[in-house]
Coordinates of C-alpha atoms and ligand atoms in Angstrom, one line a residue:
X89 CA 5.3 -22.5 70.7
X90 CA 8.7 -23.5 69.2
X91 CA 9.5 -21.6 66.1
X92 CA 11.8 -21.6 63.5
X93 CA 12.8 -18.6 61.6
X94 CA 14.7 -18.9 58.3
X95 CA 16.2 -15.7 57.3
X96 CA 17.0 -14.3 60.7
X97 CA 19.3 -12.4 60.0
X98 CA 16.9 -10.0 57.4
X99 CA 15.0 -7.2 57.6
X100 CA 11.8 -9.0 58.6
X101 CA 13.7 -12.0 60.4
X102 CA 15.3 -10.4 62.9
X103 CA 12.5 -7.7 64.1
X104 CA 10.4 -10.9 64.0
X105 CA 12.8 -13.2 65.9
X106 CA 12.9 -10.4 68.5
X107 CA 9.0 -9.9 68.5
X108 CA 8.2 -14.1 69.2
X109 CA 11.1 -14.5 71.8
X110 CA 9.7 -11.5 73.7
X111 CA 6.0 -13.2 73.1
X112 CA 7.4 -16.0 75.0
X113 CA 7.8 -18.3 72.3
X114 CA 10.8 -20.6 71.7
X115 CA 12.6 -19.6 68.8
X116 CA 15.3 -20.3 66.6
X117 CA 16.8 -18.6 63.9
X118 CA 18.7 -20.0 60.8
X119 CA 20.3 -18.1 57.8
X120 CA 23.5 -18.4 56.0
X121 CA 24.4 -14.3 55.4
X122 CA 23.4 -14.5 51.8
X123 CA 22.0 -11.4 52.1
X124 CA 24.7 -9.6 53.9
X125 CA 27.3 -11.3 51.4
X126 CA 25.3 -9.9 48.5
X127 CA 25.2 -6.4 49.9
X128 CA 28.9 -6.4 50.3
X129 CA 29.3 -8.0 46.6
X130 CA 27.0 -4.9 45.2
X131 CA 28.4 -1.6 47.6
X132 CA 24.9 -1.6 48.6
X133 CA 25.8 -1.7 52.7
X134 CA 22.9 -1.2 55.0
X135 CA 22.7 2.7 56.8
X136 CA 23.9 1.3 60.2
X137 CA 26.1 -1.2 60.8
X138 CA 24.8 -4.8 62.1
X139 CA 26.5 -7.0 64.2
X140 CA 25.9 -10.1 63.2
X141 CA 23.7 -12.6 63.9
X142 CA 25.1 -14.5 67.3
X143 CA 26.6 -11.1 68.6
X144 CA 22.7 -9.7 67.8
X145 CA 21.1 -12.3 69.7
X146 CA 23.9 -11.9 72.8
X147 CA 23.0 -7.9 73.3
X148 CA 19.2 -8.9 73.0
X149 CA 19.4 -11.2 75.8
X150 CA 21.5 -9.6 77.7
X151 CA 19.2 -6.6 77.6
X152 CA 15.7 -8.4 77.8
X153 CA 17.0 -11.7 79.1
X154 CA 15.0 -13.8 76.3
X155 CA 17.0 -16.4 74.3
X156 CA 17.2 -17.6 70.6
X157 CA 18.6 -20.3 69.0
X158 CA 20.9 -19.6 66.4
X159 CA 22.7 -22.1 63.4
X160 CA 24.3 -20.6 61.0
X161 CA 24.1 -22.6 57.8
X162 CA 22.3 -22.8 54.0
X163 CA 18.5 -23.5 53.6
X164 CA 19.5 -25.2 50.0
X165 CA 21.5 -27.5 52.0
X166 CA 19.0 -30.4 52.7
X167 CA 21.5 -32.5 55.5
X168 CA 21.3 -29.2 57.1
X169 CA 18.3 -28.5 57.1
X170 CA 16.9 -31.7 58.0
X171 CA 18.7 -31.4 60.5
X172 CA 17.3 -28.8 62.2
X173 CA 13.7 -29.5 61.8
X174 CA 14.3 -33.3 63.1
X175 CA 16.3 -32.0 66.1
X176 CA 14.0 -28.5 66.9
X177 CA 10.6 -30.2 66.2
X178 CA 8.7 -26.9 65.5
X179 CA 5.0 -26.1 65.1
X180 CA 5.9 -23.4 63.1
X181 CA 8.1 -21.8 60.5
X182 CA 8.6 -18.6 59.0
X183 CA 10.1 -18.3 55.8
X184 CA 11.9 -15.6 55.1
X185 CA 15.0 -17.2 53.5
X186 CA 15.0 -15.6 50.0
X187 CA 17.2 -13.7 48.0
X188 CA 14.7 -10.7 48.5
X189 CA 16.1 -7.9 46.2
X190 CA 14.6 -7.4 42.6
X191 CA 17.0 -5.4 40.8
X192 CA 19.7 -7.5 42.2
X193 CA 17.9 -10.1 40.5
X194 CA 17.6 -8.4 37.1
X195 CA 21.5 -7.8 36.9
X196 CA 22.5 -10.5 34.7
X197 CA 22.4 -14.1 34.2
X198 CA 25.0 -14.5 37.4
X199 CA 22.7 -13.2 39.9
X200 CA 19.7 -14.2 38.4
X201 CA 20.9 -18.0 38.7
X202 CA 21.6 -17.1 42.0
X203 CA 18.0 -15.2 43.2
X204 CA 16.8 -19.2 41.2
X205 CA 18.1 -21.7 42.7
X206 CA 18.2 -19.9 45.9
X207 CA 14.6 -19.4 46.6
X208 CA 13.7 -22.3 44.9
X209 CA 15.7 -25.0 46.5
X210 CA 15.1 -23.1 50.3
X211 CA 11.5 -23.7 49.5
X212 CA 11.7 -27.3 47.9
X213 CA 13.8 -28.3 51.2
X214 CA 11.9 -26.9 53.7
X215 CA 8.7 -28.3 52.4
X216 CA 10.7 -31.9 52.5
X217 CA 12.1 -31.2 55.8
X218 CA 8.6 -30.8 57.1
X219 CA 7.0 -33.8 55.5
X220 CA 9.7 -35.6 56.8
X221 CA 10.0 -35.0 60.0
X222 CA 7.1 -32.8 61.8
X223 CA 4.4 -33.0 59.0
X224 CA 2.2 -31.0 61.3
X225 CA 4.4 -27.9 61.1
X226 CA 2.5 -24.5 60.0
X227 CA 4.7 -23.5 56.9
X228 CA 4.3 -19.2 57.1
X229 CA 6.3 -18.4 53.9
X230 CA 6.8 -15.1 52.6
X231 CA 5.5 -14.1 49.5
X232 CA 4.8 -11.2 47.6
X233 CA 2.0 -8.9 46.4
X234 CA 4.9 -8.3 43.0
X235 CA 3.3 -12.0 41.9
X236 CA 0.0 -10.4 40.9
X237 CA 1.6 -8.0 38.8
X238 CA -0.4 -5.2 37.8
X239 CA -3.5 -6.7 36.1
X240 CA -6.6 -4.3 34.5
X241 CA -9.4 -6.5 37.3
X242 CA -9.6 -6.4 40.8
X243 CA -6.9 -8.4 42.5
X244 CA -8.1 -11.2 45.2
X245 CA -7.2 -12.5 47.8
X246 CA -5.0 -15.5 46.4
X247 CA -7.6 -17.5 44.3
X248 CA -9.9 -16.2 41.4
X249 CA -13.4 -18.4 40.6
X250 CA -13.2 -19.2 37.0
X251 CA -16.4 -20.0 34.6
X252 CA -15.5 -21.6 31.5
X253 CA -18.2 -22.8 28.9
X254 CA -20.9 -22.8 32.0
X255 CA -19.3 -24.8 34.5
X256 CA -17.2 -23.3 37.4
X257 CA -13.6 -23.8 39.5
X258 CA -11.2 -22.2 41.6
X259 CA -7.7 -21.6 40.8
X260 CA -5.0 -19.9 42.1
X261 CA -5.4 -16.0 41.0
X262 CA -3.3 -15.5 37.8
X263 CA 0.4 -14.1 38.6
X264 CA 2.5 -12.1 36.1
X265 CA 5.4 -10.8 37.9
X266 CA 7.6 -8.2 36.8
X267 CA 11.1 -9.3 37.8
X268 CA 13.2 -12.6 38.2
X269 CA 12.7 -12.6 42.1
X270 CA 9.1 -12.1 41.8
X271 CA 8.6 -14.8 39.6
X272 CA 10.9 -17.2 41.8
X273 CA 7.6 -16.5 44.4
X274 CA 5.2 -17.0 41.9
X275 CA 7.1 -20.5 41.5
X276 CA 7.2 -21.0 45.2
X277 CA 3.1 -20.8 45.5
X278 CA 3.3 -23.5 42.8
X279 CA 5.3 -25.7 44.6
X280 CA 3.9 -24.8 47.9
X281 CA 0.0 -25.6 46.6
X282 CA 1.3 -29.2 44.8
X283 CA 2.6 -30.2 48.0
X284 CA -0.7 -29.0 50.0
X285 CA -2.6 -31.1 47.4
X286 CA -0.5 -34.2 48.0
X287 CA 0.5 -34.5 51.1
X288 CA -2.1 -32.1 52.9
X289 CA 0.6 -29.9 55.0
X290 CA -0.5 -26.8 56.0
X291 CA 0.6 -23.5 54.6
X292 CA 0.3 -19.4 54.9
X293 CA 1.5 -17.7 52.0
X294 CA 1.9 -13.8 52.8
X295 CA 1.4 -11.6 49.9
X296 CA 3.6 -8.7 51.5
X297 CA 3.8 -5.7 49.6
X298 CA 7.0 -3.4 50.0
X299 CA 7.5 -2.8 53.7
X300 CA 8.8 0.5 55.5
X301 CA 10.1 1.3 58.6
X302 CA 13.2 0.7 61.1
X303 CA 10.8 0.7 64.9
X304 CA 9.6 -1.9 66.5
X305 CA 9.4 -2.2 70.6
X306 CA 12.7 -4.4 71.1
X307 CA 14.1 -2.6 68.1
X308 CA 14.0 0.2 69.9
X309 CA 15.6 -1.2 72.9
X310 CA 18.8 -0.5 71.5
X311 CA 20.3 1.2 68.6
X312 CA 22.7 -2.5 67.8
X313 CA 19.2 -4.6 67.4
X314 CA 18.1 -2.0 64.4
X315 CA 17.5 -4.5 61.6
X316 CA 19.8 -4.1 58.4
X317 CA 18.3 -0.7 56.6
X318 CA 19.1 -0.1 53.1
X319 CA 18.5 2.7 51.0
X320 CA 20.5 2.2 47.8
X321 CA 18.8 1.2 44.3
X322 CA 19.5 -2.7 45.1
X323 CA 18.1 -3.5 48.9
X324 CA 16.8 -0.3 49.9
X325 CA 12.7 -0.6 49.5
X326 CA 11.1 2.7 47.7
X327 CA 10.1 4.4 51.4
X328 CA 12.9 3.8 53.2
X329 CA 14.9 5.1 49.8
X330 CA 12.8 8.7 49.7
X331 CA 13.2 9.1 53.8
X332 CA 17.3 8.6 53.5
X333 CA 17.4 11.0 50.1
X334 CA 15.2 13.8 52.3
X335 CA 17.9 13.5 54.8
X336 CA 20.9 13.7 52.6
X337 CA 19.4 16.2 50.5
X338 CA 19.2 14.7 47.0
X339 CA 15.8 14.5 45.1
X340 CA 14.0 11.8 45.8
X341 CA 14.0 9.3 42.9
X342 CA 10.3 9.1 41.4
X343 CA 11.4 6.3 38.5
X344 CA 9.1 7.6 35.8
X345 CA 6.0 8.6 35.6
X346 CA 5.4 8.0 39.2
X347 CA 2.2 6.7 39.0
X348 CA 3.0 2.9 40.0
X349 CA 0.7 2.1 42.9
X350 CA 1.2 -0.8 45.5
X351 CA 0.6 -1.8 48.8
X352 CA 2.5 -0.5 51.5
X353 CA 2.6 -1.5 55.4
X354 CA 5.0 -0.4 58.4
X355 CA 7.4 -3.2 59.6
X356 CA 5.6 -3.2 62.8
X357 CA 2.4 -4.7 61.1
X358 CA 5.0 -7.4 59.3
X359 CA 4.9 -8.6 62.8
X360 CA 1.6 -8.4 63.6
X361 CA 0.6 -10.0 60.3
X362 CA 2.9 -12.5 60.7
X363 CA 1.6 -13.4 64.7
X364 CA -1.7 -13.8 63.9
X365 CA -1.0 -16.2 61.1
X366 CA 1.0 -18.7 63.1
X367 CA -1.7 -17.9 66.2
X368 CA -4.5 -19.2 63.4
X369 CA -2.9 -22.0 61.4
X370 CA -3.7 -22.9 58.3
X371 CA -5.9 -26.2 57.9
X372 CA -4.0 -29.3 57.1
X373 CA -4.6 -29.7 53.6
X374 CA -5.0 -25.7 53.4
X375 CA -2.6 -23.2 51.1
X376 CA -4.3 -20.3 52.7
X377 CA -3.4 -16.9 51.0
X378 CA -3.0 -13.5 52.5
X379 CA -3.1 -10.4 51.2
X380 CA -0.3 -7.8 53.2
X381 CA -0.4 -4.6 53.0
X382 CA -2.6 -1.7 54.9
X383 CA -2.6 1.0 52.6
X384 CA -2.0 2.2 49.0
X385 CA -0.2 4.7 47.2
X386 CA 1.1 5.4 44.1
X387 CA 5.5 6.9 43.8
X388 CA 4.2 10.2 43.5
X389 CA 2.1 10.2 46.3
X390 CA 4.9 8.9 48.3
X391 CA 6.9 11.4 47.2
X392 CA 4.8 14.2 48.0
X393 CA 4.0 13.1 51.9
X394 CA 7.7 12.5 52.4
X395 CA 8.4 15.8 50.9
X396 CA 5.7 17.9 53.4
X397 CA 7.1 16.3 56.3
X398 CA 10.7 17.0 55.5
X399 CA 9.9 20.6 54.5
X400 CA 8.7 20.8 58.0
X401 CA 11.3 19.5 59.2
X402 CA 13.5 22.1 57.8
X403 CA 15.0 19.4 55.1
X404 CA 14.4 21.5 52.0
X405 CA 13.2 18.3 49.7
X406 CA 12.6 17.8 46.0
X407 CA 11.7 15.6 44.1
X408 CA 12.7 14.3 40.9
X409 CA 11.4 12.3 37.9
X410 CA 14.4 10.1 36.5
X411 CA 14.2 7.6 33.4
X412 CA 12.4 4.1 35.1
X413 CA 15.2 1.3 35.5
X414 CA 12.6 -1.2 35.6
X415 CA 10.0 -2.1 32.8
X416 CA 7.0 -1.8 34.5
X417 CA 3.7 -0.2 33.9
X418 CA 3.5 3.6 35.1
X419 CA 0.3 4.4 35.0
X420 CA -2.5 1.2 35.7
X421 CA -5.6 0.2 37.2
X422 CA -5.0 -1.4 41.3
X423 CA -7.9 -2.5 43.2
X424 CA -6.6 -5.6 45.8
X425 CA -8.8 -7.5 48.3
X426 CA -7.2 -7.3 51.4
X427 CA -9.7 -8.8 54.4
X428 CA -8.1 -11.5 55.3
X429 CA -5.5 -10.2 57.9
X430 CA -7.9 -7.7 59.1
X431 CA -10.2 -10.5 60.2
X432 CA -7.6 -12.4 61.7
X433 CA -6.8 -8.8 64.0
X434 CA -4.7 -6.5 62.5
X435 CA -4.9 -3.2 63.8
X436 CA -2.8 -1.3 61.4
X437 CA -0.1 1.3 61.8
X438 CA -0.8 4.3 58.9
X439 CA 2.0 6.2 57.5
X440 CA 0.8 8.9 59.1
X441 CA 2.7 12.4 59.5
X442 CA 3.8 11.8 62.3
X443 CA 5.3 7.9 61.7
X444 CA 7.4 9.7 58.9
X445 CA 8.7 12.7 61.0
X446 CA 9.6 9.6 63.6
X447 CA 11.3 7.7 61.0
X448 CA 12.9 11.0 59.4
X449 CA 14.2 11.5 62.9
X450 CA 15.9 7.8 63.1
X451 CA 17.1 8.5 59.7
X452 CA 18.9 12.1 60.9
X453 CA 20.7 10.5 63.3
X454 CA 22.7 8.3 61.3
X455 CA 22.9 11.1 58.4
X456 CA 26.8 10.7 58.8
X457 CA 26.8 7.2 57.3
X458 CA 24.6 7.9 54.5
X459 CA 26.9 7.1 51.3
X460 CA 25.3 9.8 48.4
X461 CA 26.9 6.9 45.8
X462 CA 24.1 4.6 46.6
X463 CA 20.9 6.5 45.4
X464 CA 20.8 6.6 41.6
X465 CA 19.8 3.8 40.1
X466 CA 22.5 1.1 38.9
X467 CA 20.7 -2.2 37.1
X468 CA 18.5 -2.0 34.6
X469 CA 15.8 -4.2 33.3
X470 CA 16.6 -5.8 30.3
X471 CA 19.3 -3.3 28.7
Ligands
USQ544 N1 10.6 3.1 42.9 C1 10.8 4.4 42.6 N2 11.9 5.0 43.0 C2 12.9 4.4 43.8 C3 12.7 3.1 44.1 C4 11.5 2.4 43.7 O1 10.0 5.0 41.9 O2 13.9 5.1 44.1 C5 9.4 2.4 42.5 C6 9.6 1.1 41.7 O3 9.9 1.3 40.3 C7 8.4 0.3 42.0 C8 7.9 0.8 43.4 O4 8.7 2.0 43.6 O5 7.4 0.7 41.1 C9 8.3 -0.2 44.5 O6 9.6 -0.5 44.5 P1 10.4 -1.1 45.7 O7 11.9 -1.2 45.3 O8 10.0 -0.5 47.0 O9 9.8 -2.6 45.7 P2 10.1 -3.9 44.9 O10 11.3 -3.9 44.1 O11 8.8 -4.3 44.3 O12 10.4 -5.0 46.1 C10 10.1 -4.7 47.4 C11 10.9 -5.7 48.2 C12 10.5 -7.1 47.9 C13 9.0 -7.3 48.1 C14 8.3 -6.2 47.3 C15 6.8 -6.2 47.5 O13 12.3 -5.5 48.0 O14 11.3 -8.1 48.6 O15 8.6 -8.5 47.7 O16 8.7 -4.9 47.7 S1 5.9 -5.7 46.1 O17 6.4 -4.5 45.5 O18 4.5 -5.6 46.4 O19 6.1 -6.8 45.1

């Protein structure tokens, strides 16, 4: 299948470039370093060093002999992007091209312009490059389980069945995000669902909760295909922040009271997830909505696993309650449908013991580049 992925160059985009080309699938990959740009802006530079993108693709070839595309250039350019999808006629495309950090959102009106217009006008164009030119192309866009919120019912899984003075509809289920990046995906689904409505393209949106990890098979074919792996307060995700404060020995960073809960899966099941949507498309006329995650805990209990394993490990760990950055609720009710992707397939990877000591292990290895500066917390919510 020819595939485009936008954000190729990402956490998720690359693993997931890697994963389709060595599936067999035609793919190309588009992103315009944003991300990397950002990272540089903020001191917030990834553990390992990553080549970038055409140098990326050259050692994955030349070590599995699969190709991928690559253009360089910006999704919020629309004689760019039109391009591509005119020229590259894909079935589908993943979209991963969002400014994907939420306290780099919530630093001030600068950046939160930026996160905006960003992931708003990467959305808007790639929904009018596919009704343009290859209305039949399954739109896999990346959302997140952060549009929910943290509501006091049961989450679904995307839509909520209303009655309202005895008669009944479906909407989508009500979001209430808790940072400016969030509530640029809440916007996406929006747009996303008016343009399913009218002109009856077909769309996936992935409700990902935070993801953790740095293995995957062809990641692990070489130490210079490890996607970008942050750990600081801006890009690093909670997990991957905890494993990288066991190793340098600094308490892990419980923000609060600890008791925030989410949905968590391992960046191998991104790519599984993200597989078996484009294997099952979405109906034409269908804004299909899935929820991603495999597993739930709350900080603390996050905390606490990373801190046996490391103790085992020899890594003396502690952890420590700061003041919470963000505004957010600590303690609150979290019960989310999540059946859809298991239906579809998914065979989940747990965060077992034994995934963290692996991942602890990675982490070790690269213990020389870990910068101590980038662990406390920098941006606050609405200081
Ligand atoms: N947290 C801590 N200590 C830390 C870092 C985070 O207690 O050192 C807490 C946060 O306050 C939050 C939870 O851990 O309650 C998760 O934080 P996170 O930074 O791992 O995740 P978040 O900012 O929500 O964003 C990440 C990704 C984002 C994705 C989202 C999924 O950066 O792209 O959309 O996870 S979700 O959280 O389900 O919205």
């Amino acid at each position: 299948m020819r595939v485009i992925i936008l954000g190729g160059d990402g956490y998720l985009g690359w693993p997931t470039a890697m994963r389709f080309a060595a599936l067999g699938h035609e793919v190309m990959v588009v992103d315009n370093y944003l991300r990397r740009n950002i990272a540089q802006e903020t001191c917030s530079e990834a553990l390992m060093p990553n080549p970038n993108l055409t140098e990326r693709v050259r050692i994955f070839e030349e070590i599995s002999r699969y190709k991928i595309r690559v253009e360089i250039g910006d999704c919020c350019d629309f004689s760019f992007i039109e391009k591509v999808f005119a020229g590259f006629q894909p079935k589908a495309v993943v979209h991963y091209a969002e400014q994907p950090s939420a306290p780099y959102s919530m630093i001030g009106y600068t950046e939160a312009l930026k996160t905006f217009n960003n992931n708003l006008n990467a959305t808007f164009n790639v929904i009018w490059a596919v009704i343009q030119h290859c209305p039949n192309c399954h739109i896999i866009k990346l959302g997140t389980m952060g549009e929910y919120g943290t509501p006091n019912i049961d989450i679904e899984e995307g839509w909520l069945e209303i009655e309202h003075k005895g008669r009944k509809d479906k909407f989508l289920y009500p979001r209430q995000a808790g940072s400016l990046y969030h509530t640029t995906k809440v916007l996406d689904t929006d747009l996303l669902w008016f343009y399913v409505r009218l002109y009856g393209i077909r769309v996936t949106d992935l409700m990902q909760g935070p993801v953790y990890g740095l293995s995957t098979t062809e990641v692990n074919l070489d130490e210079r295909l490890m996607p970008n792996f942050h750990y600081d307060d801006i890009f690093g995700t909670v997990v991957n922040r905890f494993l990288v404060q066991a190793v340098a020995g600094a308490p892990l960073t419980v923000y609060g009271r600890g008791g925030q809960t989410r949905g968590y899966l391992n960046l191998e099941d991104t790519l599984q997830c993200v597989e078996l949507a484009m294997d099952s498309p979405a109906e034409a006329g269908q804004l299909r909505i899935l929820n991603q995650f495999t597993e739930v805990f709350s900080v603390n209990e996050l905390a606490e696993k990373v801190q046996m394993v490391g103790n085992r490990m020899g890594l003396k760990v502690q952890i420590k309650a700061i003041d919470n950055p963000r505004k957010e609720k600590e303690e609150h009710y979290y019960s989310v449908k999540h059946h859809g992707l298991l239906e579809l397939g998914l065979q989940p990877h747990f965060m077992t013991d034994d995934i963290i000591a692996k991942m602890l292990e990675k982490v070790i290895r690269c213990k020389r580049n870990i910068d101590i500066r980038k662990i406390m917390p920098r941006v606050v919510w609405n200081k």
